[in-house]
One Martini backbone bead per residue (centre of mass of N, CA, C, O) as a GRO file, in nm:
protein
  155
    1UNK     BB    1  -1.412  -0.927  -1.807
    2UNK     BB    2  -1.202  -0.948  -1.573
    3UNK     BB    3  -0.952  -0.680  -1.451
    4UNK     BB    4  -0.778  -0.777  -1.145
    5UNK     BB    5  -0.519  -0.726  -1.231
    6UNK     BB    6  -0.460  -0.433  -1.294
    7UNK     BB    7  -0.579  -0.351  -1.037
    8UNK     BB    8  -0.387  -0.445  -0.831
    9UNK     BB    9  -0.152  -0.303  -0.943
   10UNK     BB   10  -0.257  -0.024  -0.954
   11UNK     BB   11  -0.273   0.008  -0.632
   12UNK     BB   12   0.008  -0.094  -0.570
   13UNK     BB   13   0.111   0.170  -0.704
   14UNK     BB   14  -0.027   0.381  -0.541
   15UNK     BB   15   0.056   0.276  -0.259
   16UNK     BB   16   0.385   0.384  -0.326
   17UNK     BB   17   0.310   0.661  -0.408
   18UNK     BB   18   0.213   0.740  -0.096
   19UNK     BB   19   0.512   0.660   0.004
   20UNK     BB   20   0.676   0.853  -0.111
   21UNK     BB   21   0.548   1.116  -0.074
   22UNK     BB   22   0.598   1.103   0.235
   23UNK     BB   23   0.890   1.077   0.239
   24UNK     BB   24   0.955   1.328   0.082
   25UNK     BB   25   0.811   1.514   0.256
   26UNK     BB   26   0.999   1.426   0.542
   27UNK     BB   27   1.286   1.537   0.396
   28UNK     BB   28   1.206   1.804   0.329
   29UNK     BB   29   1.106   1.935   0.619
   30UNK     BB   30   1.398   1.846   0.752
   31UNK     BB   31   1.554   1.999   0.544
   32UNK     BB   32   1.448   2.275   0.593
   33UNK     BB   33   1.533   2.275   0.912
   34UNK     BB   34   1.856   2.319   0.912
   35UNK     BB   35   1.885   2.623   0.778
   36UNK     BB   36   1.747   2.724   1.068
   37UNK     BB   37   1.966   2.595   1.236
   38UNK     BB   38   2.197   2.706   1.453
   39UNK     BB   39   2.246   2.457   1.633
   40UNK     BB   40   2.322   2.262   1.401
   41UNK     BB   41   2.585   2.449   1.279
   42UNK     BB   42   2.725   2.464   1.609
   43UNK     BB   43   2.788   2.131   1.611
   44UNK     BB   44   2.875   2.041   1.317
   45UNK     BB   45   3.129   2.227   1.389
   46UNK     BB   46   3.223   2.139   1.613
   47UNK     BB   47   3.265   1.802   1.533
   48UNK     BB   48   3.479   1.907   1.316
   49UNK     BB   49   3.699   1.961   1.507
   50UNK     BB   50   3.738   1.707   1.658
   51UNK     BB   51   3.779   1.556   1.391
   52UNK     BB   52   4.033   1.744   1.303
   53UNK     BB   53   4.248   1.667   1.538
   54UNK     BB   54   4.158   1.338   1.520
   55UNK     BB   55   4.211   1.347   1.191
   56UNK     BB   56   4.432   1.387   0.932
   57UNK     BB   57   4.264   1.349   0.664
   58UNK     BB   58   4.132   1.649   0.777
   59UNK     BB   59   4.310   1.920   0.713
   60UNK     BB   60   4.175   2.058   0.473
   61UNK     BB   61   3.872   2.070   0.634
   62UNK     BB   62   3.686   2.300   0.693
   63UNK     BB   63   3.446   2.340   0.870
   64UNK     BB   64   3.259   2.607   0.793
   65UNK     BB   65   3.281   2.518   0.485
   66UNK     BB   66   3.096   2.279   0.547
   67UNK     BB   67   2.863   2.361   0.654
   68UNK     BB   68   2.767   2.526   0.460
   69UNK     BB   69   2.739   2.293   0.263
   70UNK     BB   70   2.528   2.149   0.406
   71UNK     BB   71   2.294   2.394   0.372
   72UNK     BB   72   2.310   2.420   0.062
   73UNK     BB   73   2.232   2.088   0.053
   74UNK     BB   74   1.942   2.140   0.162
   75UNK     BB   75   1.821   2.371   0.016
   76UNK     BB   76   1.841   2.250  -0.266
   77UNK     BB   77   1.607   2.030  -0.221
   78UNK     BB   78   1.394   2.132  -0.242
   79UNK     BB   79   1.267   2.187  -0.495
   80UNK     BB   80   1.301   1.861  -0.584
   81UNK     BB   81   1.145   1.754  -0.392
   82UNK     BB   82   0.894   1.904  -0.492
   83UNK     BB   83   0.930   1.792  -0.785
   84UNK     BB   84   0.863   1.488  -0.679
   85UNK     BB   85   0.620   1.506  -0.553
   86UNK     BB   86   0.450   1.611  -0.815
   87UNK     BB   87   0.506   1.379  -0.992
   88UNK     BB   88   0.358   1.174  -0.771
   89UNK     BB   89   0.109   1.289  -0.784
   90UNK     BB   90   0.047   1.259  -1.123
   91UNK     BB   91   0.052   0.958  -1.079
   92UNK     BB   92  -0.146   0.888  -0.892
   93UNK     BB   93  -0.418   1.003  -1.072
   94UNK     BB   94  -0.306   0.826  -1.322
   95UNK     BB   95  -0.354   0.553  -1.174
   96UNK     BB   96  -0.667   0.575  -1.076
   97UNK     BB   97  -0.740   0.670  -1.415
   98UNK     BB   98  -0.657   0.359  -1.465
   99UNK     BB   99  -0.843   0.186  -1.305
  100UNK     BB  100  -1.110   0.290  -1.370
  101UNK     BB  101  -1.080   0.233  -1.674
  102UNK     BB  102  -1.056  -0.074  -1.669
  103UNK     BB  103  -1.300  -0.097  -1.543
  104UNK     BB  104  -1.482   0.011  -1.746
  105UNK     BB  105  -1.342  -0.241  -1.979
  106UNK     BB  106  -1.447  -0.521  -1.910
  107UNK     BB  107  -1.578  -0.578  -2.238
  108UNK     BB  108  -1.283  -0.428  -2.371
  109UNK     BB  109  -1.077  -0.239  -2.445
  110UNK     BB  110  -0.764  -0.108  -2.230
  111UNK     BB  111  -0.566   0.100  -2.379
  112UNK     BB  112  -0.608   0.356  -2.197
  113UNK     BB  113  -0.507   0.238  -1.947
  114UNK     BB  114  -0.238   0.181  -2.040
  115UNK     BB  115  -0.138   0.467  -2.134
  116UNK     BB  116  -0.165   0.595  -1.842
  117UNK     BB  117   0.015   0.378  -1.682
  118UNK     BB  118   0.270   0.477  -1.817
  119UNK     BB  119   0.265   0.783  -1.782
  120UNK     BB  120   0.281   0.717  -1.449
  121UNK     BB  121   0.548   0.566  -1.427
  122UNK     BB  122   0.702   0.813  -1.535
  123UNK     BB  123   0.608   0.996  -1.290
  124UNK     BB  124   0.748   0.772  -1.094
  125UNK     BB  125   0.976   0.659  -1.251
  126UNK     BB  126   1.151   0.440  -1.445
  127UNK     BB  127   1.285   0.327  -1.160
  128UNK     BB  128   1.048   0.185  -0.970
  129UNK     BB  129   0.757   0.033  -0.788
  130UNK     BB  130   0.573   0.146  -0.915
  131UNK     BB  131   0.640   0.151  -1.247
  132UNK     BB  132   0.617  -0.182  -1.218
  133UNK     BB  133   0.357  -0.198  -1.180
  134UNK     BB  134   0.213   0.010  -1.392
  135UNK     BB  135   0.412  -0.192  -1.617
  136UNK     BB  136   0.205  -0.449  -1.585
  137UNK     BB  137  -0.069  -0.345  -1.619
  138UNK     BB  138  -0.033  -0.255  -1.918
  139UNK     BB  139   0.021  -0.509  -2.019
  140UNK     BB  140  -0.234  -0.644  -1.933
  141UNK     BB  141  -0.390  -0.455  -2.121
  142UNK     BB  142  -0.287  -0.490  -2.402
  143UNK     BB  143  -0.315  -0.838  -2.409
  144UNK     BB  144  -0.594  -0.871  -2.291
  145UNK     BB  145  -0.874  -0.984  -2.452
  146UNK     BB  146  -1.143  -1.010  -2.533
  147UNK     BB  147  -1.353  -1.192  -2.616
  148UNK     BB  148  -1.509  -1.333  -2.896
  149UNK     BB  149  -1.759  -1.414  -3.086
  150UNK     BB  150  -1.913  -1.647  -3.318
  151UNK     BB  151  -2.039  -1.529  -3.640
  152UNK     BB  152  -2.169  -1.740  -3.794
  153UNK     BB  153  -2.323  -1.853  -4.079
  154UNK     BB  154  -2.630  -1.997  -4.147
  155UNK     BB  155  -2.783  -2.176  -4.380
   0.00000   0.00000   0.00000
């Protein structure tokens, strides 16, 4: 039996997982580099007077106090940044290895397949297009099973 609805899930869910890991990783470095330029934090800051000047409902806040917080607010990303990545890199690899695995169980049960798909899906995220290919392709291990050929004996 082809696995090829699967496979196809499969990839395409690898696909979406390597779209994700490089977005985040180019999130990660260019908020990384917010907290050390300075030239950033005394821009964002002159805005914030220019802004604090021409609109009354801005009379409440500080802008250094302000970009200070815009600076912990990109450092904090970092740590988060980083554990979203690592858990797309673990989706990843639990997605190929669930492709793998489709692929040689062409002619028995999926069902190792389908709890990596599972499995992958949570570390890509519980609602994302990534989890919904990967728990398609689940599902779809799970309900197809091979044909059963019929042996009845004949006397």
């Amino acid at each position: 039996m082809k696995r090829t609805g699967e496979l196809v899930f499969g990839i395409i869910g690898s696909l979406f997982n390597l779209i994700a890991i490089s977005f985040v990783g180019l999130l990660v470095v260019s908020m990384s580099s917010v907290s050390v330029n300075e030239q950033f934090q005394n821009e964002l800051v002159t805005e914030m007077e220019k802004n604090y000047a021409n609109n009354p409902n801005l009379q409440d806040i500080d802008p250094q106090s302000f970009a200070d917080t815009v600076v912990a607010f990109t450092d904090g990303f970092g740590p988060f940044g980083w554990f979203f990545i690592i858990c797309f890199v673990i989706s990843l690899v639990l997605g190929i290895v669930a492709c793998i695995q489709a692929y040689k169980a062409r002619n028995k049960k999926a069902n190792m397949a389908g709890w990596l798909f599972i499995v992958a899906a949570i570390f890509a995220g519980i609602i994302s297009f990534t989890s919904f290919a990967y728990y398609i392709a689940a599902i779809i291990c799970f309900v197809r099973k091979p044909k059963t050929e019929d042996q009845t004996l004949v006397n």
